[in-house]
Amino acid sequence: QSALTQPASVSGSPGQSITITCTGAPSDIGGFNYVSWYHQHPGRAPKLIIFDVYNRPSGISNRFSASKSGNTASLTISGLQADDEGDYYCSSHTTTTTLVVFGGGTKVTVL
Amino acid sequence: QVQLVESGGGVVQPGKSLRLSCATSGFRFAPYGMHWVRQAPGKGLEWVAGISYDGTKTFYADSVRGRLAISRDNSRTSLSLQMNSLRVDDTALYYCVREGRIVGATYFFDSWGQGTLVIVSS
């Protein structure tokens, strides 16, 4: 069982917006601004799309936005496109016995 | 550009050992913390281990502590993962990953290799 909880799947039509939530605890998401998000296409390595809660790396579209409230982080994809399909993972620093925890992943489908 | 190339994966029996390597290029290796992240077949990502830029600090997931050991050689710009007492549930694709910055606390990974597959089976 993952330390961070994500919905198993989210879907939307092209052009729509979708939001993926990531729920943790005060020891991880709630306690730090170290939430990151990754997008993984099938058979490919994950790619960083958000770091430190809401920051986008260079080259990442502004269609990706993120935020945090309490123990829950959220990733919103606006103007959904076919290439946005794949798995999305949230991650956070944690003060438990490990250092970094990931969510279980959310499969995004563009209808 | 940044390149991380893992090697050393394979099929191994439970209880045996394996050593993974990650050859890096395209960036100054020494200032960056490095990590291993794994992904079991059809499953999600799991952080495994991390090492500070100078190798003085190491960190491990509970599931591997005491069995896996991360190390680095800054002169060879390489990262390693010594895997001992392997278990069936260690079966996964192991990714070598780079921390996203060299200054300040960093818990995100901006560069990933393509992974090396470890299969633990009798």
PDB file of C-alpha atoms in Angstrom:
ATOM      1  CA  GLN A   1       0.000   0.000   0.000  1.00  0.00           C
ATOM      2  CA  SER A   2       1.429   3.374  -1.065  1.00  0.00           C
ATOM      3  CA  ALA A   3       1.990   6.093   1.499  1.00  0.00           C
ATOM      4  CA  LEU A   4       0.226   8.664  -0.712  1.00  0.00           C
ATOM      5  CA  THR A   5      -3.269   7.988  -2.020  1.00  0.00           C
ATOM      6  CA  GLN A   6      -4.269   8.757  -5.592  1.00  0.00           C
ATOM      7  CA  PRO A   7      -7.374   7.788  -7.568  1.00  0.00           C
ATOM      8  CA  ALA A   8      -6.720   4.781  -9.773  1.00  0.00           C
ATOM      9  CA  SER A   9      -8.024   6.468 -12.892  1.00  0.00           C
ATOM     10  CA  VAL A  10      -9.279   9.768 -14.235  1.00  0.00           C
ATOM     11  CA  SER A  11     -10.614  10.473 -17.709  1.00  0.00           C
ATOM     12  CA  GLY A  12     -11.674  13.437 -19.763  1.00  0.00           C
ATOM     13  CA  SER A  13     -12.418  14.535 -23.291  1.00  0.00           C
ATOM     14  CA  PRO A  14      -9.978  16.508 -25.416  1.00  0.00           C
ATOM     15  CA  GLY A  15      -9.928  20.148 -24.394  1.00  0.00           C
ATOM     16  CA  GLN A  16     -11.413  19.513 -20.978  1.00  0.00           C
ATOM     17  CA  SER A  17      -9.679  19.926 -17.628  1.00  0.00           C
ATOM     18  CA  ILE A  18      -9.067  17.146 -15.139  1.00  0.00           C
ATOM     19  CA  THR A  19      -7.705  17.145 -11.603  1.00  0.00           C
ATOM     20  CA  ILE A  20      -5.768  14.391  -9.863  1.00  0.00           C
ATOM     21  CA  THR A  21      -5.589  14.417  -6.089  1.00  0.00           C
ATOM     22  CA  CYS A  22      -2.862  13.044  -3.875  1.00  0.00           C
ATOM     23  CA  THR A  23      -3.616  12.605  -0.197  1.00  0.00           C
ATOM     24  CA  GLY A  24      -0.947  12.144   2.427  1.00  0.00           C
ATOM     25  CA  ALA A  25      -0.363  13.078   6.052  1.00  0.00           C
ATOM     26  CA  PRO A  26       1.204  15.808   8.185  1.00  0.00           C
ATOM     27  CA  SER A  27       4.467  13.848   8.024  1.00  0.00           C
ATOM     28  CA  ASP A  28       4.695  14.280   4.287  1.00  0.00           C
ATOM     29  CA  ILE A  29       2.471  16.501   2.126  1.00  0.00           C
ATOM     30  CA  GLY A  30       1.042  18.458   5.020  1.00  0.00           C
ATOM     31  CA  GLY A  31       4.383  19.217   6.599  1.00  0.00           C
ATOM     32  CA  PHE A  32       6.489  20.320   3.643  1.00  0.00           C
ATOM     33  CA  ASN A  33       6.325  22.070   0.295  1.00  0.00           C
ATOM     34  CA  TYR A  34       8.164  19.212  -1.391  1.00  0.00           C
ATOM     35  CA  VAL A  35       5.440  17.692  -3.534  1.00  0.00           C
ATOM     36  CA  SER A  36       6.370  16.669  -7.058  1.00  0.00           C
ATOM     37  CA  TRP A  37       4.489  15.104  -9.937  1.00  0.00           C
ATOM     38  CA  TYR A  38       5.659  12.771 -12.711  1.00  0.00           C
ATOM     39  CA  HIS A  39       4.101  11.650 -15.978  1.00  0.00           C
ATOM     40  CA  GLN A  40       4.908   8.224 -17.379  1.00  0.00           C
ATOM     41  CA  HIS A  41       3.992   7.016 -20.826  1.00  0.00           C
ATOM     42  CA  PRO A  42       3.756   3.212 -21.218  1.00  0.00           C
ATOM     43  CA  GLY A  43       7.192   1.651 -21.545  1.00  0.00           C
ATOM     44  CA  ARG A  44       8.970   4.918 -20.845  1.00  0.00           C
ATOM     45  CA  ALA A  45      10.756   6.414 -17.877  1.00  0.00           C
ATOM     46  CA  PRO A  46       8.800   8.902 -15.741  1.00  0.00           C
ATOM     47  CA  LYS A  47       9.164  12.581 -16.509  1.00  0.00           C
ATOM     48  CA  LEU A  48       9.106  15.389 -13.948  1.00  0.00           C
ATOM     49  CA  ILE A  49       6.289  17.857 -14.569  1.00  0.00           C
ATOM     50  CA  ILE A  50       5.905  19.657 -11.227  1.00  0.00           C
ATOM     51  CA  PHE A  51       8.292  20.192  -8.299  1.00  0.00           C
ATOM     52  CA  ASP A  52       8.007  21.900  -4.919  1.00  0.00           C
ATOM     53  CA  VAL A  53       4.193  21.873  -5.059  1.00  0.00           C
ATOM     54  CA  TYR A  54       3.536  24.139  -8.047  1.00  0.00           C
ATOM     55  CA  ASN A  55       6.740  24.794 -10.016  1.00  0.00           C
ATOM     56  CA  ARG A  56       7.097  23.626 -13.619  1.00  0.00           C
ATOM     57  CA  PRO A  57      10.492  22.606 -15.004  1.00  0.00           C
ATOM     58  CA  SER A  58      11.656  24.324 -18.141  1.00  0.00           C
ATOM     59  CA  GLY A  59       9.825  22.973 -21.177  1.00  0.00           C
ATOM     60  CA  ILE A  60       6.725  21.774 -19.355  1.00  0.00           C
ATOM     61  CA  SER A  61       3.481  23.202 -20.685  1.00  0.00           C
ATOM     62  CA  ASN A  62       1.542  25.698 -18.569  1.00  0.00           C
ATOM     63  CA  ARG A  63      -1.463  23.437 -19.116  1.00  0.00           C
ATOM     64  CA  PHE A  64      -0.099  21.611 -16.080  1.00  0.00           C
ATOM     65  CA  SER A  65      -0.724  23.344 -12.768  1.00  0.00           C
ATOM     66  CA  ALA A  66      -0.616  22.136  -9.203  1.00  0.00           C
ATOM     67  CA  SER A  67      -1.402  23.172  -5.651  1.00  0.00           C
ATOM     68  CA  LYS A  68      -1.607  21.921  -2.100  1.00  0.00           C
ATOM     69  CA  SER A  69      -4.071  22.315   0.741  1.00  0.00           C
ATOM     70  CA  GLY A  70      -3.411  20.661   4.058  1.00  0.00           C
ATOM     71  CA  ASN A  71      -2.465  17.034   3.487  1.00  0.00           C
ATOM     72  CA  THR A  72      -3.729  16.942  -0.092  1.00  0.00           C
ATOM     73  CA  ALA A  73      -1.956  17.972  -3.272  1.00  0.00           C
ATOM     74  CA  SER A  74      -3.634  18.376  -6.638  1.00  0.00           C
ATOM     75  CA  LEU A  75      -2.518  18.340 -10.256  1.00  0.00           C
ATOM     76  CA  THR A  76      -4.738  19.937 -12.895  1.00  0.00           C
ATOM     77  CA  ILE A  77      -4.321  19.332 -16.596  1.00  0.00           C
ATOM     78  CA  SER A  78      -6.186  21.843 -18.714  1.00  0.00           C
ATOM     79  CA  GLY A  79      -6.868  21.639 -22.436  1.00  0.00           C
ATOM     80  CA  LEU A  80      -6.517  17.868 -22.300  1.00  0.00           C
ATOM     81  CA  GLN A  81      -4.626  16.371 -25.232  1.00  0.00           C
ATOM     82  CA  ALA A  82      -4.114  12.814 -26.463  1.00  0.00           C
ATOM     83  CA  ASP A  83      -0.449  12.904 -25.445  1.00  0.00           C
ATOM     84  CA  ASP A  84      -1.486  13.578 -21.842  1.00  0.00           C
ATOM     85  CA  GLU A  85      -2.534   9.956 -21.504  1.00  0.00           C
ATOM     86  CA  GLY A  86      -0.451   7.781 -19.238  1.00  0.00           C
ATOM     87  CA  ASP A  87       0.238   7.344 -15.566  1.00  0.00           C
ATOM     88  CA  TYR A  88       0.730  10.220 -13.160  1.00  0.00           C
ATOM     89  CA  TYR A  89       2.531   9.870  -9.854  1.00  0.00           C
ATOM     90  CA  CYS A  90       2.753  12.279  -6.966  1.00  0.00           C
ATOM     91  CA  SER A  91       5.667  12.225  -4.566  1.00  0.00           C
ATOM     92  CA  SER A  92       6.646  13.930  -1.351  1.00  0.00           C
ATOM     93  CA  HIS A  93       9.422  14.158   1.161  1.00  0.00           C
ATOM     94  CA  THR A  94       8.505  12.389   4.385  1.00  0.00           C
ATOM     95  CA  THR A  95       9.774  12.380   7.935  1.00  0.00           C
ATOM     96  CA  THR A  96       8.925   8.751   8.486  1.00  0.00           C
ATOM     97  CA  THR A  97      11.737   6.203   8.374  1.00  0.00           C
ATOM     98  CA  THR A  98      12.081   6.641   4.630  1.00  0.00           C
ATOM     99  CA  LEU A  99      12.972   9.795   2.706  1.00  0.00           C
ATOM    100  CA  VAL A 100      10.630  10.023  -0.265  1.00  0.00           C
ATOM    101  CA  VAL A 101       7.237   8.464  -0.850  1.00  0.00           C
ATOM    102  CA  PHE A 102       5.238   8.052  -4.046  1.00  0.00           C
ATOM    103  CA  GLY A 103       1.544   7.744  -4.657  1.00  0.00           C
ATOM    104  CA  GLY A 104       0.129   4.618  -6.233  1.00  0.00           C
ATOM    105  CA  GLY A 105      -0.342   6.356  -9.577  1.00  0.00           C
ATOM    106  CA  THR A 106      -3.338   7.564 -11.569  1.00  0.00           C
ATOM    107  CA  LYS A 107      -4.059   6.371 -15.082  1.00  0.00           C
ATOM    108  CA  VAL A 108      -5.287   9.230 -17.250  1.00  0.00           C
ATOM    109  CA  THR A 109      -7.393   8.401 -20.267  1.00  0.00           C
ATOM    110  CA  VAL A 110      -8.367  10.893 -22.956  1.00  0.00           C
ATOM    111  CA  LEU A 111     -11.761   9.831 -24.267  1.00  0.00           C
TER     112      LEU A 111
ATOM    113  CA  GLN B   1      22.495  16.311 -22.588  1.00  0.00           C
ATOM    114  CA  VAL B   2      22.106  14.466 -19.299  1.00  0.00           C
ATOM    115  CA  GLN B   3      22.448  10.729 -19.694  1.00  0.00           C
ATOM    116  CA  LEU B   4      21.958   8.053 -17.076  1.00  0.00           C
ATOM    117  CA  VAL B   5      22.573   4.484 -18.247  1.00  0.00           C
ATOM    118  CA  GLU B   6      21.851   1.604 -15.904  1.00  0.00           C
ATOM    119  CA  SER B   7      23.326  -1.863 -16.211  1.00  0.00           C
ATOM    120  CA  GLY B   8      23.764  -5.022 -14.192  1.00  0.00           C
ATOM    121  CA  GLY B   9      20.218  -6.303 -14.075  1.00  0.00           C
ATOM    122  CA  GLY B  10      19.326  -9.915 -14.719  1.00  0.00           C
ATOM    123  CA  VAL B  11      17.725 -13.042 -13.334  1.00  0.00           C
ATOM    124  CA  VAL B  12      18.914 -14.149  -9.916  1.00  0.00           C
ATOM    125  CA  GLN B  13      17.765 -16.669  -7.329  1.00  0.00           C
ATOM    126  CA  PRO B  14      16.312 -15.605  -3.980  1.00  0.00           C
ATOM    127  CA  GLY B  15      19.014 -14.993  -1.413  1.00  0.00           C
ATOM    128  CA  LYS B  16      21.673 -14.191  -4.017  1.00  0.00           C
ATOM    129  CA  SER B  17      23.371 -10.882  -4.794  1.00  0.00           C
ATOM    130  CA  LEU B  18      23.503  -8.487  -7.715  1.00  0.00           C
ATOM    131  CA  ARG B  19      25.233  -5.180  -8.322  1.00  0.00           C
ATOM    132  CA  LEU B  20      23.636  -2.458 -10.413  1.00  0.00           C
ATOM    133  CA  SER B  21      25.601   0.366 -11.982  1.00  0.00           C
ATOM    134  CA  CYS B  22      24.639   3.713 -13.454  1.00  0.00           C
ATOM    135  CA  ALA B  23      27.010   5.471 -15.831  1.00  0.00           C
ATOM    136  CA  THR B  24      26.385   9.185 -16.115  1.00  0.00           C
ATOM    137  CA  SER B  25      27.397  11.841 -18.621  1.00  0.00           C
ATOM    138  CA  GLY B  26      26.407  15.261 -19.850  1.00  0.00           C
ATOM    139  CA  PHE B  27      26.566  17.023 -16.468  1.00  0.00           C
ATOM    140  CA  ARG B  28      28.833  17.607 -13.508  1.00  0.00           C
ATOM    141  CA  PHE B  29      28.129  14.524 -11.416  1.00  0.00           C
ATOM    142  CA  ALA B  30      29.790  15.525  -8.157  1.00  0.00           C
ATOM    143  CA  PRO B  31      27.368  18.251  -6.947  1.00  0.00           C
ATOM    144  CA  TYR B  32      24.218  16.166  -7.342  1.00  0.00           C
ATOM    145  CA  GLY B  33      22.527  13.831  -4.932  1.00  0.00           C
ATOM    146  CA  MET B  34      21.522  10.588  -6.652  1.00  0.00           C
ATOM    147  CA  HIS B  35      18.894   7.951  -6.026  1.00  0.00           C
ATOM    148  CA  TRP B  36      17.470   4.639  -7.134  1.00  0.00           C
ATOM    149  CA  VAL B  37      13.742   4.279  -7.774  1.00  0.00           C
ATOM    150  CA  ARG B  38      12.154   0.977  -8.744  1.00  0.00           C
ATOM    151  CA  GLN B  39       8.974  -0.147 -10.421  1.00  0.00           C
ATOM    152  CA  ALA B  40       7.668  -3.682 -10.118  1.00  0.00           C
ATOM    153  CA  PRO B  41       6.033  -5.051 -13.284  1.00  0.00           C
ATOM    154  CA  GLY B  42       2.668  -3.372 -13.756  1.00  0.00           C
ATOM    155  CA  LYS B  43       3.012  -1.489 -10.473  1.00  0.00           C
ATOM    156  CA  GLY B  44       3.803   2.023  -9.299  1.00  0.00           C
ATOM    157  CA  LEU B  45       7.029   3.782  -8.404  1.00  0.00           C
ATOM    158  CA  GLU B  46       8.886   3.058  -5.197  1.00  0.00           C
ATOM    159  CA  TRP B  47      11.802   5.102  -3.909  1.00  0.00           C
ATOM    160  CA  VAL B  48      14.607   2.722  -2.909  1.00  0.00           C
ATOM    161  CA  ALA B  49      17.729   4.587  -1.827  1.00  0.00           C
ATOM    162  CA  GLY B  50      19.539   7.908  -2.036  1.00  0.00           C
ATOM    163  CA  ILE B  51      23.043   9.235  -1.544  1.00  0.00           C
ATOM    164  CA  SER B  52      24.361  12.736  -0.926  1.00  0.00           C
ATOM    165  CA  TYR B  53      26.581  14.518  -3.419  1.00  0.00           C
ATOM    166  CA  ASP B  54      29.744  13.521  -1.560  1.00  0.00           C
ATOM    167  CA  GLY B  55      28.672  10.049  -0.536  1.00  0.00           C
ATOM    168  CA  THR B  56      28.741  10.772   3.180  1.00  0.00           C
ATOM    169  CA  LYS B  57      24.987  10.356   3.679  1.00  0.00           C
ATOM    170  CA  THR B  58      22.862   7.454   2.523  1.00  0.00           C
ATOM    171  CA  PHE B  59      19.138   6.839   2.881  1.00  0.00           C
ATOM    172  CA  TYR B  60      17.052   3.730   2.391  1.00  0.00           C
ATOM    173  CA  ALA B  61      13.463   2.597   2.151  1.00  0.00           C
ATOM    174  CA  ASP B  62      12.394   0.346   5.012  1.00  0.00           C
ATOM    175  CA  SER B  63      11.878  -2.518   2.584  1.00  0.00           C
ATOM    176  CA  VAL B  64      15.546  -2.615   1.551  1.00  0.00           C
ATOM    177  CA  ARG B  65      17.457  -1.282   4.544  1.00  0.00           C
ATOM    178  CA  GLY B  66      20.178  -3.707   5.582  1.00  0.00           C
ATOM    179  CA  ARG B  67      20.098  -5.605   2.281  1.00  0.00           C
ATOM    180  CA  LEU B  68      20.806  -2.961  -0.356  1.00  0.00           C
ATOM    181  CA  ALA B  69      23.670  -0.482  -0.328  1.00  0.00           C
ATOM    182  CA  ILE B  70      23.990   2.619  -2.474  1.00  0.00           C
ATOM    183  CA  SER B  71      27.374   4.092  -3.313  1.00  0.00           C
ATOM    184  CA  ARG B  72      28.969   6.480  -5.769  1.00  0.00           C
ATOM    185  CA  ASP B  73      32.319   7.145  -7.388  1.00  0.00           C
ATOM    186  CA  ASN B  74      32.614  10.816  -8.255  1.00  0.00           C
ATOM    187  CA  SER B  75      35.900  10.252 -10.087  1.00  0.00           C
ATOM    188  CA  ARG B  76      34.125   7.847 -12.431  1.00  0.00           C
ATOM    189  CA  THR B  77      30.805   9.732 -12.347  1.00  0.00           C
ATOM    190  CA  SER B  78      28.975   6.537 -11.524  1.00  0.00           C
ATOM    191  CA  LEU B  79      26.353   5.308  -9.089  1.00  0.00           C
ATOM    192  CA  SER B  80      25.981   1.769  -7.788  1.00  0.00           C
ATOM    193  CA  LEU B  81      23.487  -0.351  -5.903  1.00  0.00           C
ATOM    194  CA  GLN B  82      24.742  -3.494  -4.201  1.00  0.00           C
ATOM    195  CA  MET B  83      21.818  -5.835  -3.719  1.00  0.00           C
ATOM    196  CA  ASN B  84      22.212  -8.677  -1.215  1.00  0.00           C
ATOM    197  CA  SER B  85      19.802 -11.267   0.147  1.00  0.00           C
ATOM    198  CA  LEU B  86      17.493 -10.617  -2.764  1.00  0.00           C
ATOM    199  CA  ARG B  87      13.830 -11.483  -2.394  1.00  0.00           C
ATOM    200  CA  VAL B  88      11.130 -12.229  -4.944  1.00  0.00           C
ATOM    201  CA  ASP B  89       9.502  -8.885  -4.172  1.00  0.00           C
ATOM    202  CA  ASP B  90      12.671  -7.062  -5.234  1.00  0.00           C
ATOM    203  CA  THR B  91      11.746  -7.928  -8.810  1.00  0.00           C
ATOM    204  CA  ALA B  92      11.460  -4.599 -10.613  1.00  0.00           C
ATOM    205  CA  LEU B  93      12.846  -2.173 -13.134  1.00  0.00           C
ATOM    206  CA  TYR B  94      15.457  -0.114 -11.305  1.00  0.00           C
ATOM    207  CA  TYR B  95      15.879   3.503 -12.346  1.00  0.00           C
ATOM    208  CA  CYS B  96      18.910   5.654 -11.637  1.00  0.00           C
ATOM    209  CA  VAL B  97      17.699   9.215 -11.005  1.00  0.00           C
ATOM    210  CA  ARG B  98      19.266  12.611 -10.383  1.00  0.00           C
ATOM    211  CA  GLU B  99      18.086  15.180  -7.869  1.00  0.00           C
ATOM    212  CA  GLY B 100      16.666  18.272  -9.500  1.00  0.00           C
ATOM    213  CA  ARG B 101      19.052  20.854  -8.061  1.00  0.00           C
ATOM    214  CA  ILE B 102      22.341  21.130  -6.239  1.00  0.00           C
ATOM    215  CA  VAL B 103      21.473  23.832  -3.710  1.00  0.00           C
ATOM    216  CA  GLY B 104      18.954  23.401  -0.941  1.00  0.00           C
ATOM    217  CA  ALA B 105      16.792  20.502   0.148  1.00  0.00           C
ATOM    218  CA  THR B 106      15.769  18.549  -2.925  1.00  0.00           C
ATOM    219  CA  TYR B 107      13.275  15.725  -3.048  1.00  0.00           C
ATOM    220  CA  PHE B 108      12.409  15.630  -6.729  1.00  0.00           C
ATOM    221  CA  PHE B 109      14.129  13.954  -9.643  1.00  0.00           C
ATOM    222  CA  ASP B 110      14.621  15.699 -12.951  1.00  0.00           C
ATOM    223  CA  SER B 111      16.561  13.067 -14.879  1.00  0.00           C
ATOM    224  CA  TRP B 112      15.855   9.364 -15.154  1.00  0.00           C
ATOM    225  CA  GLY B 113      17.644   6.529 -16.883  1.00  0.00           C
ATOM    226  CA  GLN B 114      15.784   3.893 -18.869  1.00  0.00           C
ATOM    227  CA  GLY B 115      16.126   1.356 -16.095  1.00  0.00           C
ATOM    228  CA  THR B 116      17.634  -2.087 -15.670  1.00  0.00           C
ATOM    229  CA  LEU B 117      15.408  -5.075 -14.948  1.00  0.00           C
ATOM    230  CA  VAL B 118      16.037  -7.294 -11.952  1.00  0.00           C
ATOM    231  CA  ILE B 119      14.112 -10.563 -11.736  1.00  0.00           C
ATOM    232  CA  VAL B 120      14.391 -12.593  -8.554  1.00  0.00           C
ATOM    233  CA  SER B 121      13.088 -16.085  -9.127  1.00  0.00           C
ATOM    234  CA  SER B 122      13.922 -19.643  -8.258  1.00  0.00           C
TER     235      SER B 122
END
